[in-house]
Every structure is written in C-alpha cells, then in structure tokens.
Amino acid sequence: MTFMNHIGYILSEIGRAGRNSDGSYTRGCYSPAYFDGLDIVERQMEELGMEVSRDAAGNILGVLPGKDKKLGSIIMGSHLDTVPSGGLFDGAYGVAGGLEVIRRMKEEGKTLNHSLELYGFNGEESNPLGGTFGSRAVAGLVEPGQPGLSEALKTYGHTVLDILNCKRNLSDAKCYLELHIEQGDHLFNDEMEIGVVSGIVGIVRYKVMAVGHSNHAGTTMMQKRRDALTAMAKLIVQADAKCREIDNALVLTVGTIRCWPGSENVIPGRVECIFEMRHMDKDMTDRLIDEIRNIAAKIDTVEFEITKQIDEESVKCDEHLIKVIGRAAAELEMKHIIMPSGAGHDANPMAHCLPVGMIFVPSKDGLSHCKEEWTEEKELENGVDVLYKTIELLDEEV
Ligand code: GLV
Ligand code: MN
Ligand code: MN
C-alpha cells in the first residue's frame, strides 16, 4: 500500500514496526515490535523539534512549547500498540495525525499560544496488565493492588512503584484530543466524513471459570459427565441470547477460552473464559452479569466461579470540546454527526483528569481489529484537518 499524502506517509512509517507477512500488524504491549514503533515516532518527533521523553509504562511524549507558558497544554494522543494481527490504523492514526498537525504548523511557521503535546500510549489493547494501561498510568488510575499486576510487570522489567510514578498532574492542562478511526460502520454507511464523539462506552470484563471433573473419554457415559467445556458452551450461548434481549446497544463478547487438561481423550475438567460487556449505561452491564449468574446457577453439571477483572466506566466527552470540534468540521464544510464510541480509547482514562474530545473518521465496511481495517487517504486527511482547525480554535480562547 502506498499513500500519496503526508499523513499516509507517517502512518506507513509507523507501520514498518510489527508488520506481519499477511499484511496485518502485531505490536503487543512492551513487545520489541512495540518499541520499534516508539523508535520511529521518537525520530519523527525529534525531526519536528519536539522535546521527547519516555516513561516506565512504555509511553512516549513529545512537547512543542507554546508562546505563553502560563497556559495549560493542549494534549493530543492515541496508542501505538495493536491487537494481535490487527490493522494499520487503530491507534497509530491518532499519533500520526498529531505528528502531521505539528508538521503543518512548522511548515506554516506558526507557533501556538498553548504548548502542544503528543502522547503515544502503550497497552491500550487487551493485555496482561489490563487495557488502556499506559494512559491509566499517566492518569494515576493503575490500582497497585490489581491482581497479577506486580508479577506481570516483573516480566517487563518494572515494578508497581515505577508505574505509580508515571502519574502526571494534568489539572493545569487545557484538554486532551484523540483522533481515531471509528471502527464501526455508522460513518461509512451514512457517508459521513467526521464523527464528533459524545462519549465512550464502559467496558466490564469478568473471568468465568467452569469447574467440572476430568475423566476418561471412552468409559464415562454421557449422563455421568461433568464436562466443563460443554457447560461453558451452554452458558455462552444463553448469555448471548440474553444480551440481545436486554438492549440493542448492549454487547457481549467471549473472545478467549482456556481448557484443562486440553487432551482429545480427557473430558475437560476446567474451562476459563473472559466475558466482556459494553454499554454507555452501567445498569445495563450490571443487569447482564446478574442474568449470567442466574443462567450459570441452573447449569448443574459444574460449578461456575465468576470474578470481575476490569470495570472501566463509560465517560462523556466534554460539551465545549464537542461544540468546538463540530464548529471546526462545519467551517471545513465536512459532513459530520455526533455519535458515541463503542470502542474503548485512551481518552477514557484521560477524561478522569481533564476535558476530552474525540474525532472519528470512517472505517471501510466498519472493519477493525483485523488486517482489512481501512480508511481512505482523503478521509485520513479530513480528520487531520478537523484536528488542526479544532486546535486553532482552542488556541484562540483565553
Ligand atoms: C480497544 O480497541 C477496544 O475497544 O477494545
Ligand atoms: Mn484504538
Ligand atoms: Mn483497538
């Protein structure tokens, strides 16, 4: 793939890190490919004259000082990690878009009143430390007592204290802006150019363990079995049906499964899955997990153990930023709508510390978290134009 414009070029440079032979990208949290991506971004930030630093959470930060040191920074950012075999755009576009905004400003000889900062965050995708890891570290939202945190960090050469020290005081910063692909099909289907994000869904994950009994696959008759895998399958199918009943905007995904002992001729004795559910309204995910517990209680061949793993509450984007982004899109005569995000983003943890705004561009056929993820280069450019204009408008505010 060859892009003709600057934003496409920056994005494809980042895509030199973690590119797989099938055309997908894998830059896992703290992986060598992730750090290759960081090196590429660091060089680009330096070429633009930014002050660059990294932290123990694996984040990179570039700062372009503004004229008035008393004004809080306008912070841009997104993530540089990917899901396994993901696409080029998820996360990397927001970082590339920030670099492109700064490149244009330099080209135009423009210096803002506010300092402009750009984050490339680590570990936004699901990972052993929990999603949005890098931005949670910066926002001071990493819980030191999180189960398994210390052991997982040790494998990356860090301690919990290293991560707690990544917390930054963001109270003086003006705002956080994130440019991202939509990852759904609303903009694409409605032929809209820009999505102004109103809020980001909450994500709740439960670890569900089915405990049955392993036994011989040939000698144990069907009515005697305590098969943890068939019990888990029943739970998943019934939970899926219940989710559809509760609300159209409620989603449930069971994307991982581990089975013990994992042998063709042994009845599975233990099976573990992660049940992930999302909605803007916490009552909806609470209701679904209650229903799942009820269903589990009726499956009597096994015991189910259900424990909460993460609970990231939904957040609203800042009303003023929604207006300014909408105004920027209108001034640029771009077709835009206000819409919620069904995907999680680094803007979620950041919203706990400062006003956040998000700009979406269309995803072809609504595909994401796969190698077919695609956004046309004109659409990539549109997003950068709106981000640039938004920053100009914000910079003029006293
Ligand atoms: C991140 O992309 C998520 O929504 O899981
Ligand atoms: Mn993302
Ligand atoms: Mn993602």
Short mmCIF file of C-alpha atoms and ligand atoms in Angstrom, two decimals:
data_model
loop_
_atom_site.label_atom_id
_atom_site.label_comp_id
_atom_site.label_asym_id
_atom_site.label_seq_id
_atom_site.Cartn_x
_atom_site.Cartn_y
_atom_site.Cartn_z
CA MET A 1 0.00 0.00 0.00
CA THR A 2 1.34 3.43 -0.93
CA PHE A 3 -0.17 6.65 0.32
CA MET A 4 0.39 9.87 -1.57
CA ASN A 5 -0.23 12.36 1.24
CA HIS A 6 1.83 13.23 4.35
CA ILE A 7 -0.48 11.64 6.91
CA GLY A 8 -0.46 8.38 4.96
CA TYR A 9 3.32 8.50 4.74
CA ILE A 10 3.72 8.98 8.53
CA LEU A 11 1.26 6.15 9.17
CA SER A 12 3.06 3.77 6.86
CA GLU A 13 6.37 4.67 8.54
CA ILE A 14 4.89 3.62 11.91
CA GLY A 15 3.58 0.50 10.14
CA ARG A 16 7.15 -0.58 9.45
CA ALA A 17 7.08 -1.81 13.08
CA GLY A 18 5.34 -5.12 13.72
CA ARG A 19 4.20 -5.76 10.14
CA ASN A 20 3.31 -9.44 9.58
CA SER A 21 3.72 -11.32 6.30
CA ASP A 22 -0.08 -11.49 5.80
CA GLY A 23 -0.32 -7.68 5.88
CA SER A 24 -1.56 -7.43 9.47
CA TYR A 25 0.30 -5.73 12.35
CA THR A 26 1.24 -7.03 15.79
CA ARG A 27 2.75 -4.62 18.32
CA GLY A 28 1.86 -6.09 21.70
CA CYS A 29 2.24 -4.25 24.99
CA TYR A 30 6.00 -3.84 25.83
CA SER A 31 6.97 -6.10 22.87
CA PRO A 32 10.11 -5.50 20.78
CA ALA A 33 7.85 -4.56 17.82
CA TYR A 34 6.09 -2.01 20.04
CA PHE A 35 9.41 -0.41 20.94
CA ASP A 36 10.40 -0.39 17.24
CA GLY A 37 7.25 1.70 16.71
CA LEU A 38 8.29 4.01 19.55
CA ASP A 39 11.74 4.49 17.98
CA ILE A 40 10.13 5.51 14.67
CA VAL A 41 7.83 8.01 16.42
CA GLU A 42 10.70 9.33 18.54
CA ARG A 43 12.76 10.10 15.42
CA GLN A 44 9.80 11.88 13.85
CA MET A 45 9.16 13.93 16.99
CA GLU A 46 12.81 14.93 17.16
CA GLU A 47 12.85 15.93 13.50
CA LEU A 48 9.93 18.25 14.30
CA GLY A 49 11.91 19.83 17.16
CA MET A 50 9.78 18.35 19.95
CA GLU A 51 11.16 17.62 23.43
CA VAL A 52 10.82 13.84 23.73
CA SER A 53 10.58 11.64 26.81
CA ARG A 54 9.51 8.09 27.63
CA ASP A 55 8.16 6.63 30.86
CA ALA A 56 8.23 3.23 32.59
CA ALA A 57 4.69 2.47 31.38
CA GLY A 58 6.13 2.40 27.85
CA ASN A 59 4.55 5.70 26.75
CA ILE A 60 6.27 8.31 24.60
CA LEU A 61 5.60 12.04 24.92
CA GLY A 62 6.62 14.85 22.59
CA VAL A 63 6.22 18.51 23.63
CA LEU A 64 6.24 21.59 21.43
CA PRO A 65 6.42 24.63 23.74
CA GLY A 66 3.93 27.43 23.13
CA LYS A 67 4.36 31.21 23.45
CA ASP A 68 2.56 31.59 26.77
CA LYS A 69 4.00 29.37 29.49
CA LYS A 70 1.10 30.21 31.82
CA LEU A 71 -1.43 28.47 29.55
CA GLY A 72 -2.10 24.75 30.02
CA SER A 73 -1.10 22.35 27.25
CA ILE A 74 -3.36 21.08 24.52
CA ILE A 75 -2.61 17.36 24.57
CA MET A 76 -3.13 15.03 21.60
CA GLY A 77 -2.61 11.28 21.69
CA SER A 78 -3.58 7.71 21.00
CA HIS A 79 -1.91 4.30 21.27
CA LEU A 80 0.92 2.60 19.39
CA ASP A 81 0.21 -0.98 20.45
CA THR A 82 -2.12 -3.18 18.39
CA VAL A 83 -4.24 -6.28 18.93
CA PRO A 84 -2.60 -9.48 17.61
CA SER A 85 -2.84 -9.39 13.78
CA GLY A 86 -4.56 -6.01 13.83
CA GLY A 87 -4.73 -3.22 11.27
CA LEU A 88 -2.56 -0.24 10.39
CA PHE A 89 -4.90 2.48 11.63
CA ASP A 90 -6.23 1.62 15.11
CA GLY A 91 -4.26 3.87 17.47
CA ALA A 92 -1.37 4.67 15.12
CA TYR A 93 -3.58 7.08 13.14
CA GLY A 94 -4.07 9.30 16.20
CA VAL A 95 -0.32 9.52 16.78
CA ALA A 96 0.45 10.01 13.07
CA GLY A 97 -2.32 12.66 12.93
CA GLY A 98 -0.71 14.54 15.82
CA LEU A 99 2.67 14.46 14.10
CA GLU A 100 1.08 15.73 10.89
CA VAL A 101 -0.60 18.64 12.73
CA ILE A 102 2.78 19.65 14.12
CA ARG A 103 4.49 19.21 10.73
CA ARG A 104 1.93 21.55 9.15
CA MET A 105 2.36 24.13 11.89
CA LYS A 106 6.12 24.10 11.37
CA GLU A 107 5.65 24.40 7.61
CA GLU A 108 3.39 27.41 8.12
CA GLY A 109 5.84 28.95 10.61
CA LYS A 110 3.05 29.02 13.22
CA THR A 111 3.65 28.95 16.99
CA LEU A 112 0.65 28.44 19.25
CA ASN A 113 -0.01 30.30 22.48
CA HIS A 114 -0.54 26.94 24.21
CA SER A 115 2.08 24.22 24.33
CA LEU A 116 1.14 21.28 22.17
CA GLU A 117 1.84 17.77 23.41
CA LEU A 118 1.53 14.39 21.75
CA TYR A 119 1.33 11.01 23.51
CA GLY A 120 1.92 7.59 22.00
CA PHE A 121 0.44 5.29 24.65
CA ASN A 122 1.37 1.69 25.43
CA GLY A 123 -1.03 -1.19 26.17
CA GLU A 124 -4.37 0.32 25.16
CA GLU A 125 -5.50 -3.03 23.79
CA SER A 126 -6.31 -6.01 26.00
CA ASN A 127 -3.10 -7.24 27.66
CA PRO A 128 -1.98 -8.91 30.91
CA LEU A 129 -1.82 -5.51 32.66
CA GLY A 130 -5.38 -4.59 31.62
CA GLY A 131 -6.36 -2.38 28.65
CA THR A 132 -5.57 1.38 28.47
CA PHE A 133 -2.56 0.58 30.63
CA GLY A 134 -0.31 3.46 29.50
CA SER A 135 -2.98 6.15 29.74
CA ARG A 136 -4.21 4.78 33.08
CA ALA A 137 -0.63 5.07 34.37
CA VAL A 138 -0.45 8.73 33.26
CA ALA A 139 -3.91 9.44 34.69
CA GLY A 140 -2.98 7.78 38.00
CA LEU A 141 -5.65 5.09 37.60
CA VAL A 142 -3.47 1.97 37.95
CA GLU A 143 -4.56 0.22 41.15
CA PRO A 144 -1.44 -1.05 42.96
CA GLY A 145 -3.45 -3.99 44.33
CA GLN A 146 -4.69 -5.14 40.88
CA PRO A 147 -4.42 -8.97 40.92
CA GLY A 148 -1.38 -10.22 38.99
CA LEU A 149 -0.07 -6.69 38.28
CA SER A 150 3.24 -6.99 40.08
CA GLU A 151 4.06 -10.41 38.52
CA ALA A 152 3.10 -9.25 35.01
CA LEU A 153 5.18 -6.08 35.37
CA LYS A 154 8.17 -8.10 36.54
CA THR A 155 8.17 -9.92 33.18
CA TYR A 156 8.61 -6.49 31.54
CA GLY A 157 11.37 -5.45 33.98
CA HIS A 158 9.25 -2.99 36.01
CA THR A 159 7.83 -2.65 39.50
CA VAL A 160 4.42 -1.35 40.57
CA LEU A 161 6.18 1.71 42.03
CA ASP A 162 7.75 2.51 38.62
CA ILE A 163 4.23 2.65 37.19
CA LEU A 164 2.72 4.66 40.03
CA ASN A 165 5.49 7.21 39.39
CA CYS A 166 4.21 7.69 35.81
CA LYS A 167 1.18 9.56 37.19
CA ARG A 168 1.14 13.09 35.94
CA ASN A 169 -0.64 16.15 37.29
CA LEU A 170 -2.96 17.06 34.43
CA SER A 171 -5.04 19.61 36.32
CA ASP A 172 -3.36 22.54 34.52
CA ALA A 173 -3.63 21.05 31.03
CA LYS A 174 -6.32 22.56 28.78
CA CYS A 175 -7.65 19.39 27.18
CA TYR A 176 -6.94 16.00 25.58
CA LEU A 177 -7.88 15.41 21.93
CA GLU A 178 -7.82 11.99 20.27
CA LEU A 179 -8.14 11.34 16.55
CA HIS A 180 -9.18 7.77 15.74
CA ILE A 181 -10.85 5.60 13.13
CA GLU A 182 -14.47 4.82 14.01
CA GLN A 183 -14.03 1.02 13.97
CA GLY A 184 -17.76 0.63 13.31
CA ASP A 185 -19.84 1.26 10.19
CA HIS A 186 -22.00 4.29 11.03
CA LEU A 187 -19.92 6.93 9.25
CA PHE A 188 -19.20 4.61 6.32
CA ASN A 189 -22.86 3.62 5.81
CA ASP A 190 -24.20 7.16 6.24
CA GLU A 191 -21.46 8.63 4.02
CA MET A 192 -20.37 10.98 6.81
CA GLU A 193 -16.86 12.40 6.84
CA ILE A 194 -16.41 13.10 10.54
CA GLY A 195 -17.80 11.73 13.81
CA VAL A 196 -17.74 14.08 16.80
CA VAL A 197 -17.65 11.69 19.74
CA SER A 198 -20.16 12.30 22.54
CA GLY A 199 -18.90 9.61 24.95
CA ILE A 200 -17.05 6.31 25.25
CA VAL A 201 -18.74 3.10 26.37
CA GLY A 202 -17.87 1.41 29.64
CA ILE A 203 -16.03 -1.93 29.38
CA VAL A 204 -16.53 -4.60 32.04
CA ARG A 205 -14.71 -7.94 31.93
CA TYR A 206 -15.42 -10.99 34.09
CA LYS A 207 -13.28 -14.08 34.41
CA VAL A 208 -15.65 -17.07 34.30
CA MET A 209 -14.29 -20.43 35.41
CA ALA A 210 -16.31 -23.63 34.94
CA VAL A 211 -15.14 -26.35 37.32
CA GLY A 212 -16.29 -29.87 36.47
CA HIS A 213 -14.36 -33.12 36.59
CA SER A 214 -11.79 -34.60 34.20
CA ASN A 215 -12.41 -38.25 33.38
CA HIS A 216 -11.86 -40.90 30.72
CA ALA A 217 -13.36 -40.01 27.31
CA GLY A 218 -14.19 -43.61 26.43
CA THR A 219 -15.52 -45.08 29.64
CA THR A 220 -17.54 -42.18 31.12
CA MET A 221 -21.11 -42.34 29.82
CA MET A 222 -22.75 -39.09 28.73
CA GLN A 223 -25.17 -38.89 31.68
CA LYS A 224 -22.29 -39.21 34.17
CA ARG A 225 -20.11 -36.45 32.77
CA ARG A 226 -19.17 -33.17 34.47
CA ASP A 227 -17.78 -31.63 31.30
CA ALA A 228 -16.64 -28.05 31.91
CA LEU A 229 -16.42 -27.21 28.22
CA THR A 230 -19.98 -28.17 27.25
CA ALA A 231 -21.23 -26.34 30.37
CA MET A 232 -19.30 -23.22 29.32
CA ALA A 233 -20.69 -23.53 25.79
CA LYS A 234 -24.27 -23.57 27.18
CA LEU A 235 -23.54 -20.54 29.32
CA ILE A 236 -22.07 -18.59 26.38
CA VAL A 237 -24.99 -19.34 24.05
CA GLN A 238 -27.63 -18.45 26.66
CA ALA A 239 -25.76 -15.30 27.75
CA ASP A 240 -25.55 -14.19 24.11
CA ALA A 241 -29.32 -14.61 23.72
CA LYS A 242 -29.99 -12.73 26.98
CA CYS A 243 -27.73 -9.85 25.90
CA ARG A 244 -29.74 -9.44 22.67
CA GLU A 245 -32.97 -9.36 24.70
CA ILE A 246 -31.85 -6.66 27.14
CA ASP A 247 -30.85 -3.77 24.83
CA ASN A 248 -29.82 -3.18 21.22
CA ALA A 249 -26.77 -1.18 22.26
CA LEU A 250 -25.53 -3.79 24.76
CA VAL A 251 -22.74 -6.08 23.51
CA LEU A 252 -21.22 -9.26 24.94
CA THR A 253 -18.07 -10.94 23.64
CA VAL A 254 -16.37 -14.12 24.78
CA GLY A 255 -13.09 -13.92 22.89
CA THR A 256 -10.79 -16.17 24.91
CA ILE A 257 -11.10 -19.72 26.15
CA ARG A 258 -8.65 -21.95 28.04
CA CYS A 259 -9.39 -25.59 28.65
CA TRP A 260 -7.71 -28.05 31.02
CA PRO A 261 -6.21 -30.59 30.70
CA GLY A 262 -6.55 -29.99 26.93
CA SER A 263 -6.38 -33.51 25.57
CA GLU A 264 -8.56 -35.27 22.97
CA ASN A 265 -9.27 -38.25 25.22
CA VAL A 266 -9.89 -36.45 28.52
CA ILE A 267 -13.20 -34.80 29.45
CA PRO A 268 -12.39 -31.14 30.18
CA GLY A 269 -12.33 -30.54 33.95
CA ARG A 270 -11.77 -26.77 33.97
CA VAL A 271 -12.51 -24.07 31.42
CA GLU A 272 -11.83 -20.36 31.75
CA CYS A 273 -13.30 -17.61 29.57
CA ILE A 274 -13.36 -13.85 29.73
CA PHE A 275 -16.85 -12.38 29.29
CA GLU A 276 -16.58 -8.78 28.09
CA MET A 277 -19.62 -6.49 28.03
CA ARG A 278 -20.06 -2.87 26.97
CA HIS A 279 -22.72 -0.15 27.19
CA MET A 280 -22.87 3.58 27.94
CA ASP A 281 -25.17 2.81 30.89
CA LYS A 282 -23.67 0.78 33.75
CA ASP A 283 -27.12 -0.51 34.78
CA MET A 284 -27.20 -2.47 31.51
CA THR A 285 -23.92 -4.33 32.09
CA ASP A 286 -24.87 -4.89 35.75
CA ARG A 287 -28.17 -6.38 34.61
CA LEU A 288 -26.46 -8.67 32.10
CA ILE A 289 -23.99 -10.07 34.62
CA ASP A 290 -26.86 -10.72 37.08
CA GLU A 291 -28.66 -12.66 34.35
CA ILE A 292 -25.47 -14.58 33.51
CA ARG A 293 -25.13 -15.57 37.19
CA ASN A 294 -28.75 -16.82 37.14
CA ILE A 295 -28.15 -18.88 34.00
CA ALA A 296 -24.92 -20.30 35.48
CA ALA A 297 -26.74 -21.35 38.65
CA LYS A 298 -29.11 -23.50 36.55
CA ILE A 299 -26.31 -25.40 34.77
CA ASP A 300 -25.82 -28.05 37.45
CA THR A 301 -23.08 -30.27 36.00
CA VAL A 302 -20.34 -27.84 37.05
CA GLU A 303 -19.62 -25.01 39.49
CA PHE A 304 -19.10 -21.57 37.98
CA GLU A 305 -16.76 -19.04 39.61
CA ILE A 306 -17.34 -15.52 38.30
CA THR A 307 -14.91 -12.74 39.25
CA LYS A 308 -14.70 -9.16 37.99
CA GLN A 309 -11.48 -8.46 36.12
CA ILE A 310 -11.83 -4.87 34.93
CA ASP A 311 -14.54 -2.26 35.20
CA GLU A 312 -13.87 0.81 33.11
CA GLU A 313 -16.86 3.10 33.41
CA SER A 314 -18.25 4.95 30.42
CA VAL A 315 -17.22 8.60 30.13
CA LYS A 316 -18.77 11.62 28.43
CA CYS A 317 -16.74 13.85 26.17
CA ASP A 318 -16.57 17.50 27.19
CA GLU A 319 -19.58 19.53 25.95
CA HIS A 320 -17.48 22.53 24.99
CA LEU A 321 -15.00 20.40 23.03
CA ILE A 322 -17.90 18.68 21.24
CA LYS A 323 -19.07 22.14 20.13
CA VAL A 324 -15.60 23.29 19.06
CA ILE A 325 -14.91 20.09 17.06
CA GLY A 326 -18.38 20.42 15.47
CA ARG A 327 -17.61 24.05 14.59
CA ALA A 328 -14.24 23.06 13.10
CA ALA A 329 -15.93 20.40 10.94
CA ALA A 330 -18.66 22.86 9.89
CA GLU A 331 -16.13 25.57 8.94
CA LEU A 332 -14.33 22.98 6.82
CA GLU A 333 -17.70 22.04 5.26
CA MET A 334 -17.39 18.42 6.29
CA LYS A 335 -20.44 16.23 6.78
CA HIS A 336 -20.39 15.33 10.46
CA ILE A 337 -22.51 13.73 13.17
CA ILE A 338 -22.31 13.49 16.95
CA MET A 339 -22.01 9.83 18.00
CA PRO A 340 -20.93 7.63 20.92
CA SER A 341 -17.91 5.31 20.69
CA GLY A 342 -18.43 1.58 21.13
CA ALA A 343 -14.68 1.04 21.22
CA GLY A 344 -12.52 1.83 24.23
CA HIS A 345 -9.92 4.59 23.96
CA ASP A 346 -7.13 6.27 25.91
CA ALA A 347 -9.49 9.25 26.11
CA ASN A 348 -11.45 7.25 28.71
CA PRO A 349 -8.80 7.30 31.49
CA MET A 350 -7.73 10.82 30.46
CA ALA A 351 -11.34 12.01 30.97
CA HIS A 352 -10.87 11.37 34.70
CA CYS A 353 -8.30 14.19 34.77
CA LEU A 354 -9.18 16.78 32.11
CA PRO A 355 -11.74 17.62 29.39
CA VAL A 356 -11.52 15.21 26.45
CA GLY A 357 -12.70 15.38 22.85
CA MET A 358 -12.53 12.77 20.10
CA ILE A 359 -12.69 12.95 16.32
CA PHE A 360 -13.64 9.87 14.25
CA VAL A 361 -13.09 9.18 10.56
CA PRO A 362 -14.85 6.35 8.65
CA SER A 363 -13.73 2.72 8.70
CA LYS A 364 -14.38 0.95 5.39
CA ASP A 365 -17.20 -1.60 5.91
CA GLY A 366 -16.87 -0.96 9.65
CA LEU A 367 -13.92 -3.37 9.88
CA SER A 368 -11.32 -3.06 12.64
CA HIS A 369 -9.04 -5.24 14.81
CA CYS A 370 -8.23 -7.16 11.62
CA LYS A 371 -5.88 -6.71 8.69
CA GLU A 372 -8.72 -5.48 6.42
CA GLU A 373 -9.09 -2.33 8.55
CA TRP A 374 -9.05 0.56 6.06
CA THR A 375 -9.62 4.32 5.76
CA GLU A 376 -9.06 6.20 2.50
CA GLU A 377 -6.25 8.73 2.48
CA LYS A 378 -8.59 11.66 1.80
CA GLU A 379 -10.57 10.63 4.89
CA LEU A 380 -7.35 10.43 6.93
CA GLU A 381 -6.56 13.95 5.76
CA ASN A 382 -10.07 15.16 6.70
CA GLY A 383 -9.53 14.02 10.30
CA VAL A 384 -6.21 15.85 10.49
CA ASP A 385 -7.82 18.99 9.02
CA VAL A 386 -10.51 18.92 11.73
CA LEU A 387 -7.94 18.26 14.48
CA TYR A 388 -5.82 21.16 13.20
CA LYS A 389 -8.78 23.54 12.99
CA THR A 390 -10.00 22.48 16.45
CA ILE A 391 -6.59 23.26 17.92
CA GLU A 392 -6.53 26.65 16.19
CA LEU A 393 -9.96 27.49 17.61
CA LEU A 394 -8.99 26.33 21.11
CA ASP A 395 -5.71 28.24 20.98
CA GLU A 396 -7.60 31.48 20.34
CA GLU A 397 -9.64 31.03 23.55
CA VAL A 398 -8.26 32.92 26.54
C1 GLV B 1 -9.97 -1.24 22.01
O1 GLV B 1 -9.76 -1.11 20.82
C2 GLV B 1 -11.21 -1.80 22.43
O2 GLV B 1 -12.26 -1.18 22.21
O3 GLV B 1 -11.17 -2.94 22.93
MN MN B 2 -7.70 2.16 19.37
MN MN B 3 -8.24 -1.37 19.30
#
